[in-house]
GROMACS .gro file of C-alpha atoms in nm:
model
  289
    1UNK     CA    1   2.482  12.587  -7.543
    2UNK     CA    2   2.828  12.427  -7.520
    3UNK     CA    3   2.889  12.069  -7.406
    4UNK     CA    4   3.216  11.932  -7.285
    5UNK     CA    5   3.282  11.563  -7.167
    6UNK     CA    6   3.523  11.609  -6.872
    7UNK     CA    7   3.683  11.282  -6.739
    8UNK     CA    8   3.668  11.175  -6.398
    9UNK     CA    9   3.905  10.905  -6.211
   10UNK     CA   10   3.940  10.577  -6.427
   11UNK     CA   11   3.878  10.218  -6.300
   12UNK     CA   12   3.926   9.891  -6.435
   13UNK     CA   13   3.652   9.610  -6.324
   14UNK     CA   14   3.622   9.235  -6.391
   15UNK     CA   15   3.462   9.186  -6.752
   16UNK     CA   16   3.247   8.930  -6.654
   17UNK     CA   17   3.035   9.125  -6.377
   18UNK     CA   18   3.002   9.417  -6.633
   19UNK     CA   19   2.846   9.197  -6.867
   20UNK     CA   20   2.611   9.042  -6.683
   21UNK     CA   21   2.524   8.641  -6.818
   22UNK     CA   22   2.746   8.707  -7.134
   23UNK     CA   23   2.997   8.510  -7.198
   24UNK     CA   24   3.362   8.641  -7.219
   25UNK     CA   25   3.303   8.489  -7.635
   26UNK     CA   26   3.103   8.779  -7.682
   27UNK     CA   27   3.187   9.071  -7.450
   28UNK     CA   28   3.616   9.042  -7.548
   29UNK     CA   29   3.511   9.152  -7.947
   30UNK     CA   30   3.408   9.474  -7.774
   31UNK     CA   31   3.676   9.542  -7.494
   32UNK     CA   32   3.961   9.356  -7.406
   33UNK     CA   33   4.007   9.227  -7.106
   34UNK     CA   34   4.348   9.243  -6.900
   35UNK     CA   35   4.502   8.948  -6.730
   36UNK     CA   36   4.277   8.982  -6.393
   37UNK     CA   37   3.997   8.933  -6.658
   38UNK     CA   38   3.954   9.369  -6.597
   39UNK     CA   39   3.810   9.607  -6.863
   40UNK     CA   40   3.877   9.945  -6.847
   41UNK     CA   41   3.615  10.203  -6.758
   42UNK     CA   42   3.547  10.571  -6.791
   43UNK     CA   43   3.362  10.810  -6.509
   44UNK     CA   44   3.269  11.037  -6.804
   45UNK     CA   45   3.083  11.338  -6.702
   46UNK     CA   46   2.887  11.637  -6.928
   47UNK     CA   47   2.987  11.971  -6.846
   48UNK     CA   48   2.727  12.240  -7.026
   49UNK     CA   49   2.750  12.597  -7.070
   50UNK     CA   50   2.434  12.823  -7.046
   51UNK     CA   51   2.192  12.555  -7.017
   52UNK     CA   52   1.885  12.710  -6.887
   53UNK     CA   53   2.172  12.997  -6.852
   54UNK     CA   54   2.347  12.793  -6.591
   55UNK     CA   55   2.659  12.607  -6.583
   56UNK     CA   56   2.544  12.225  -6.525
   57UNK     CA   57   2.755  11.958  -6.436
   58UNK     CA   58   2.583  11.552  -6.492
   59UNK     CA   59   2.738  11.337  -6.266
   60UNK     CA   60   3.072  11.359  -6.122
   61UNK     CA   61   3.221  11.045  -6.182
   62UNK     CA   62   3.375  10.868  -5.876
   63UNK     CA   63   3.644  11.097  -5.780
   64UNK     CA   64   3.951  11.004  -5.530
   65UNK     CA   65   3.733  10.988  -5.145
   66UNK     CA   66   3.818  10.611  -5.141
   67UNK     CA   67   4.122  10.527  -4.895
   68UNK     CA   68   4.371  10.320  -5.035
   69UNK     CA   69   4.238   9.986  -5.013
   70UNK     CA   70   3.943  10.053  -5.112
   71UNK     CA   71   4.108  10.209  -5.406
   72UNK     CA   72   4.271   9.904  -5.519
   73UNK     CA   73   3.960   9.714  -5.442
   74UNK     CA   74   3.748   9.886  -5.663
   75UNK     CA   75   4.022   9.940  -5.955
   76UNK     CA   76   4.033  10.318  -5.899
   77UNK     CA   77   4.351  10.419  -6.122
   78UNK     CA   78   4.442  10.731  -5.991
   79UNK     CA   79   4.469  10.885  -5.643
   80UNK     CA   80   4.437  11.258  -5.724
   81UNK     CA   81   4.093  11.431  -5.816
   82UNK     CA   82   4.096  11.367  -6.182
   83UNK     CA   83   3.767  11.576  -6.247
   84UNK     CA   84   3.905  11.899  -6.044
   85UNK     CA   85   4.186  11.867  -6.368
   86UNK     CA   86   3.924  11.808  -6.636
   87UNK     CA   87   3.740  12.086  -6.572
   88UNK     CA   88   4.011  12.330  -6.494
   89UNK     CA   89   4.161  12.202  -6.854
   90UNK     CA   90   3.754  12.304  -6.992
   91UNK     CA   91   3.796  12.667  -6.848
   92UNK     CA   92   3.577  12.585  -6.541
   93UNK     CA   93   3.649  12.555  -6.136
   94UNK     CA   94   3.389  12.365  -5.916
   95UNK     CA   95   3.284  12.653  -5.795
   96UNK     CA   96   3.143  12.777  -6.125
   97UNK     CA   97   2.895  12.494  -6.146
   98UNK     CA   98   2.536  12.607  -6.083
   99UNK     CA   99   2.344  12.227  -6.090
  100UNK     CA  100   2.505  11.936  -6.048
  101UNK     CA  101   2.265  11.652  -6.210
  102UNK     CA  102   2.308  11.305  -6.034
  103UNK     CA  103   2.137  10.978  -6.220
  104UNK     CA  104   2.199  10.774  -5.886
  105UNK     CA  105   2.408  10.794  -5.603
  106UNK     CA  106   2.599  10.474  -5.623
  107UNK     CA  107   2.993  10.621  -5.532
  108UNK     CA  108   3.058  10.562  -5.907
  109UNK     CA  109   2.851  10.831  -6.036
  110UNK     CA  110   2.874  11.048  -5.706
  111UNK     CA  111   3.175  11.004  -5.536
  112UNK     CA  112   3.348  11.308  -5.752
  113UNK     CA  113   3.127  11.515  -5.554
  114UNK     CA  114   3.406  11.469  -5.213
  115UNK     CA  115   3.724  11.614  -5.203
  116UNK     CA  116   3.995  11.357  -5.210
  117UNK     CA  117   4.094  11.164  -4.925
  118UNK     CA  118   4.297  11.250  -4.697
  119UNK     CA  119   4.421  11.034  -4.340
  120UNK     CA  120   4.161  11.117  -4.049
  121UNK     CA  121   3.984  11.403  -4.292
  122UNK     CA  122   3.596  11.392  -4.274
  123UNK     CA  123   3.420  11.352  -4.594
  124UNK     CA  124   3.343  11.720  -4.725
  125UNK     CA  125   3.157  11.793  -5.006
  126UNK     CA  126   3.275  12.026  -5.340
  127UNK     CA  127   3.077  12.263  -5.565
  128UNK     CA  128   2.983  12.520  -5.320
  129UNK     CA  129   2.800  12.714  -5.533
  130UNK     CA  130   2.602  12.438  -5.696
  131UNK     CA  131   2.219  12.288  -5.640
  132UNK     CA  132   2.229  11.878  -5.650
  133UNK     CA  133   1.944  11.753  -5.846
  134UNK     CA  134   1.840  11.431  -5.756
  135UNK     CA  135   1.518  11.199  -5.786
  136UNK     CA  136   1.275  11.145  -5.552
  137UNK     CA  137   1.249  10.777  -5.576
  138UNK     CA  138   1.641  10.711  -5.589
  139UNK     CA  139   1.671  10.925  -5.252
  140UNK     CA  140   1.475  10.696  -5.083
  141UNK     CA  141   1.676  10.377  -5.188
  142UNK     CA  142   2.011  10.602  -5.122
  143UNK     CA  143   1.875  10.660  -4.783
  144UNK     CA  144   1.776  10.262  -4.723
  145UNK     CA  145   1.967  10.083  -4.950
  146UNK     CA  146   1.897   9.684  -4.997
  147UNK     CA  147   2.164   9.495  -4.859
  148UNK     CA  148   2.266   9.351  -5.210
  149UNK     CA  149   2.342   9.720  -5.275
  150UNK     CA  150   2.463   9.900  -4.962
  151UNK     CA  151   2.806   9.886  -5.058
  152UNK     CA  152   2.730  10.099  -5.384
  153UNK     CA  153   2.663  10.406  -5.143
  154UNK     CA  154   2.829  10.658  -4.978
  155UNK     CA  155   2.681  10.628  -4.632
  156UNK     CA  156   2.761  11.017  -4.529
  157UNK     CA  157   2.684  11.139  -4.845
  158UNK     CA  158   2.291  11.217  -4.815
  159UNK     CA  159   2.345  11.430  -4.527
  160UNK     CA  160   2.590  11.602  -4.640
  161UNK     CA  161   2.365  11.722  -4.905
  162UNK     CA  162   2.099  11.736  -4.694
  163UNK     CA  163   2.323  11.995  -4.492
  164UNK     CA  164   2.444  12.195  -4.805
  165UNK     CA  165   2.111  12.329  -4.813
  166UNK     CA  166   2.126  12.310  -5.189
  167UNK     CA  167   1.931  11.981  -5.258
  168UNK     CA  168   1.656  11.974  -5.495
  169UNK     CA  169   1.442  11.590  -5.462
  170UNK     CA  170   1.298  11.544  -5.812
  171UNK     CA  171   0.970  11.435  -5.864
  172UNK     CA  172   0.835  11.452  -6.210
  173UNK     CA  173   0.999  11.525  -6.532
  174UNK     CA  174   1.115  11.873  -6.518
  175UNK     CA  175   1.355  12.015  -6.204
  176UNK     CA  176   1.330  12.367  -6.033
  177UNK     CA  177   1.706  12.464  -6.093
  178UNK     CA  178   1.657  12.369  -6.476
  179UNK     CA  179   1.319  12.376  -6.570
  180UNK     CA  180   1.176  12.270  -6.889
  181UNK     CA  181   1.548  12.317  -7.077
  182UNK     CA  182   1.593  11.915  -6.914
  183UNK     CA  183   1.374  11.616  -6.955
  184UNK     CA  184   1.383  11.371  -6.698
  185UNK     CA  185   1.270  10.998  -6.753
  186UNK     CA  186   1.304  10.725  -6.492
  187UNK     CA  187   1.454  10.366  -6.493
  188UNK     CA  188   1.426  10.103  -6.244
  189UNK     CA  189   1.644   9.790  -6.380
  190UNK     CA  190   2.010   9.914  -6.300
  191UNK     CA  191   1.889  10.063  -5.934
  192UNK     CA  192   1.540  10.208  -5.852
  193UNK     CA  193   1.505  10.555  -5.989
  194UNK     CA  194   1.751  10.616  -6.219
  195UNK     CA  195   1.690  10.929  -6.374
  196UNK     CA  196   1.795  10.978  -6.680
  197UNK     CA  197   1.847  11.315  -6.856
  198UNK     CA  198   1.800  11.452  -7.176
  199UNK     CA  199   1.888  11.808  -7.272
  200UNK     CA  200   1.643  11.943  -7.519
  201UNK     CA  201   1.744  12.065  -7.829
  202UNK     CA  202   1.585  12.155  -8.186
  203UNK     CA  203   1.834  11.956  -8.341
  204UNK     CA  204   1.762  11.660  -8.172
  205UNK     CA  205   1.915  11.684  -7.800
  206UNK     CA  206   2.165  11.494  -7.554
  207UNK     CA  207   2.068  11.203  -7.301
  208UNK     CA  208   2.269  11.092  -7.044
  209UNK     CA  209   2.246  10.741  -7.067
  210UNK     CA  210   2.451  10.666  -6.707
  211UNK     CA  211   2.359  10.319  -6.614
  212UNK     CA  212   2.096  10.220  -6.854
  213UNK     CA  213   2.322  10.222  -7.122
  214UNK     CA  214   2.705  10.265  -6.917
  215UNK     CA  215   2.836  10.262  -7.359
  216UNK     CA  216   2.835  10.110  -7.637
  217UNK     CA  217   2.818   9.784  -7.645
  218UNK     CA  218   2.553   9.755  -7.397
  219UNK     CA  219   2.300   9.943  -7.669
  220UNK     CA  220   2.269   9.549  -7.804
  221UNK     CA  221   1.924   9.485  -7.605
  222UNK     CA  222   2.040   9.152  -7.432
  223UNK     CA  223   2.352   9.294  -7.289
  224UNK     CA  224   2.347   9.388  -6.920
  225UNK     CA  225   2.576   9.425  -6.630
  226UNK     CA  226   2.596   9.248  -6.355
  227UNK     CA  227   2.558   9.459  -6.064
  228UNK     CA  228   2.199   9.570  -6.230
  229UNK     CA  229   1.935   9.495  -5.986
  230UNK     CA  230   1.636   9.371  -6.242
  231UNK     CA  231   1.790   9.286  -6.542
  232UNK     CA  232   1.485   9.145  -6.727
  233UNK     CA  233   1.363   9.485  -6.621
  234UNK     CA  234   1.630   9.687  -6.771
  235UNK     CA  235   1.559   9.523  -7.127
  236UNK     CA  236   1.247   9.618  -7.150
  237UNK     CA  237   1.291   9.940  -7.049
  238UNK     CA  238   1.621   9.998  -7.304
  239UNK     CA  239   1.365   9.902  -7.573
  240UNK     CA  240   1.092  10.167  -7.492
  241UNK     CA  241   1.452  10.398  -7.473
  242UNK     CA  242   1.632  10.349  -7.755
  243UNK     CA  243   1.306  10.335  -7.989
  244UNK     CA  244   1.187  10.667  -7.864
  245UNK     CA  245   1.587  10.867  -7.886
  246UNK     CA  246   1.606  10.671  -8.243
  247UNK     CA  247   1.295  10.797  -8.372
  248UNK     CA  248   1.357  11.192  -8.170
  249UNK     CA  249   1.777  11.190  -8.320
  250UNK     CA  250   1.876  11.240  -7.976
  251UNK     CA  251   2.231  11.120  -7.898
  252UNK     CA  252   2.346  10.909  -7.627
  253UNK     CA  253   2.617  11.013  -7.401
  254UNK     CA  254   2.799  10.720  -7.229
  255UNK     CA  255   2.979  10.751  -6.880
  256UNK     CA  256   3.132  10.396  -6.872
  257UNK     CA  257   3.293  10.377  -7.225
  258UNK     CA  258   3.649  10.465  -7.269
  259UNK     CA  259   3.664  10.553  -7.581
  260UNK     CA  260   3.361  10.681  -7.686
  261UNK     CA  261   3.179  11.006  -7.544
  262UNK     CA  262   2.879  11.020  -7.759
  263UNK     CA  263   2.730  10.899  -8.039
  264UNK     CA  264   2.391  10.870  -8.267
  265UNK     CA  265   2.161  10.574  -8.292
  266UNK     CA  266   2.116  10.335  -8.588
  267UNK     CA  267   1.915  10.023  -8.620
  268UNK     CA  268   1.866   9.730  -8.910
  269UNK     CA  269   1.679   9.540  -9.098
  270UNK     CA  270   1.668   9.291  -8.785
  271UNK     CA  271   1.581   9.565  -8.525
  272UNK     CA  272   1.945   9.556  -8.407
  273UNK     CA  273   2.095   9.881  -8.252
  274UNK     CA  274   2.349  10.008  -8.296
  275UNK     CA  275   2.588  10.358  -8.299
  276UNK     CA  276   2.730  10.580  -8.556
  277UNK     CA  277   2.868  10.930  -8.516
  278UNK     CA  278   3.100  10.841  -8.228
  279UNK     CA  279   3.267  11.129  -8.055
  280UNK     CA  280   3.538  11.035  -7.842
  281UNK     CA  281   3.503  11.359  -7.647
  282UNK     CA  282   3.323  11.677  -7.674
  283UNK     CA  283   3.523  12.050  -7.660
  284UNK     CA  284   3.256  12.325  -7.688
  285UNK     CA  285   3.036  12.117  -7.902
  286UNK     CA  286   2.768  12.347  -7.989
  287UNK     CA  287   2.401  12.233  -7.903
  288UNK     CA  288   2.084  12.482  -7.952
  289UNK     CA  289   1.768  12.526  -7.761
   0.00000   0.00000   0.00000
């Protein structure tokens, strides 16, 4: 296998709801914050070659379907398809992706999946060629969202998948299009059924961390985001996590962090994690089976 991290649009959010009940003290020794009090944040996605002899895209970052003001609101940098650029600078169109793999469907993670916007242009979907794996228990929230997180959603964007024909609901740990090349586990703190993806490997393997773990500093246990729905939750859950990749040597890849694409697990005396190895991208970064 190959692995590439392929950048999606950028956005910069408010510091403070990204890390949760932390104070600024803390968080600014990790990223600094602008003069809106906004942190900047990747939509890093993993492109991989012949996985399960496929070409799989995880996640698609948030892409450019937002109009305008909804642009600014959300601290979208850039107006053109940034991920349609990333992969053509990897070798790859969107029509050579075989799976898509989506953690959640908040427009964050998702939204790379519409072409850009355009004035009075329905919302259309890309990767014609592609399945969409997604979980069973995260469809159903997608499809009736809480009210605290409706606005995380795409509202069209289940039936247009829905009317791709191409959408594979997950239930278990293994998928259809991928089989048992990809290990799915599920957390419930961020959003209810995140699913979280590791490629398996003999030398150790790759998870997707997405929201569990958005980069580095959030691998400290107490740190969480704001806009996570059970935070308490979400702790205990990144314990059972990062035990189980630190003991296996698999690597976490981060979406959220800016600079970092990847890195290796490490934890002291004190039972404090933290990384080592960072990558800040991937080009053809070989994996095996």
């Amino acid at each position: 296998m190959k692995l590439w991290s392929v950048l999606g649009n950028s956005q910069r959010l408010d510091g403070g709801a990204m890390f949760g009940n932390a104070p600024k003290a803390v968080w600014q020794k990790w990223i600094a914050a602008d003069e809106n009090n906004a942190i900047p944040l990747a939509c890093r996605c993993l492109l991989v070659e012949d996985l399960a002899g496929k070409t799989v895209l995880f996640e698609t970052g948030i892409g450019a379907f937002f109009e305008p003001k909804l642009r600014a609101r959300f601290g979208v940098a850039e107006e053109h398809h940034v991920l349609l650029e990333s992969l053509a600078a990897a070798g790859f169109d969107h029509a050579d992706i075989d799976v898509v793999v989506l953690s959640h469907l908040h427009f964050d993670h998702a939204g790379g999946l519409l072409v850009a916007w355009k004035q009075d242009a329905a919302p259309e979907l890309l990767f014609p060629n592609a399945t969409f794996v997604v979980g069973a228990e995260h469809w159903q929230r997608a499809n009736h969202p809480h009210s605290r997180d409706r606005a995380s959603f795409i509202a069209e964007l289940p039936q247009l998948l829905i009317d791709s024909g191409r959408l594979e609901i997950v239930e278990g740990r293994h998928s259809k299009a991928l089989g048992e090349a990809v290990r799915f586990e599920i957390s419930n703190g961020h959003t209810p059924g995140l699913m979280l993806a590791e490629i398996v490997a003999t030398d150790g393997g790759v998870v997707f961390c997405a929201d569990l773990i958005p980069g580095r500093p959030w691998v400290h246990l107490p740190i969480t985001m704001g806009y996570d729905r059970f935070p308490e939750m979400l702790i205990d859950e990144k314990k059972v996590f990062l035990a189980d990749k630190l003991q296996r040597n698999v690597r976490l890849f981060f979406t959220h962090d800016s600079e970092c694409a990847m890195a290796a697990l490490q934890r002291d005396e004190k039972g404090r994690y933290s990384t080592r190895e960072e990558l800040s991208q991937l080009s053809a970064w070989p994996l095996t089976a």
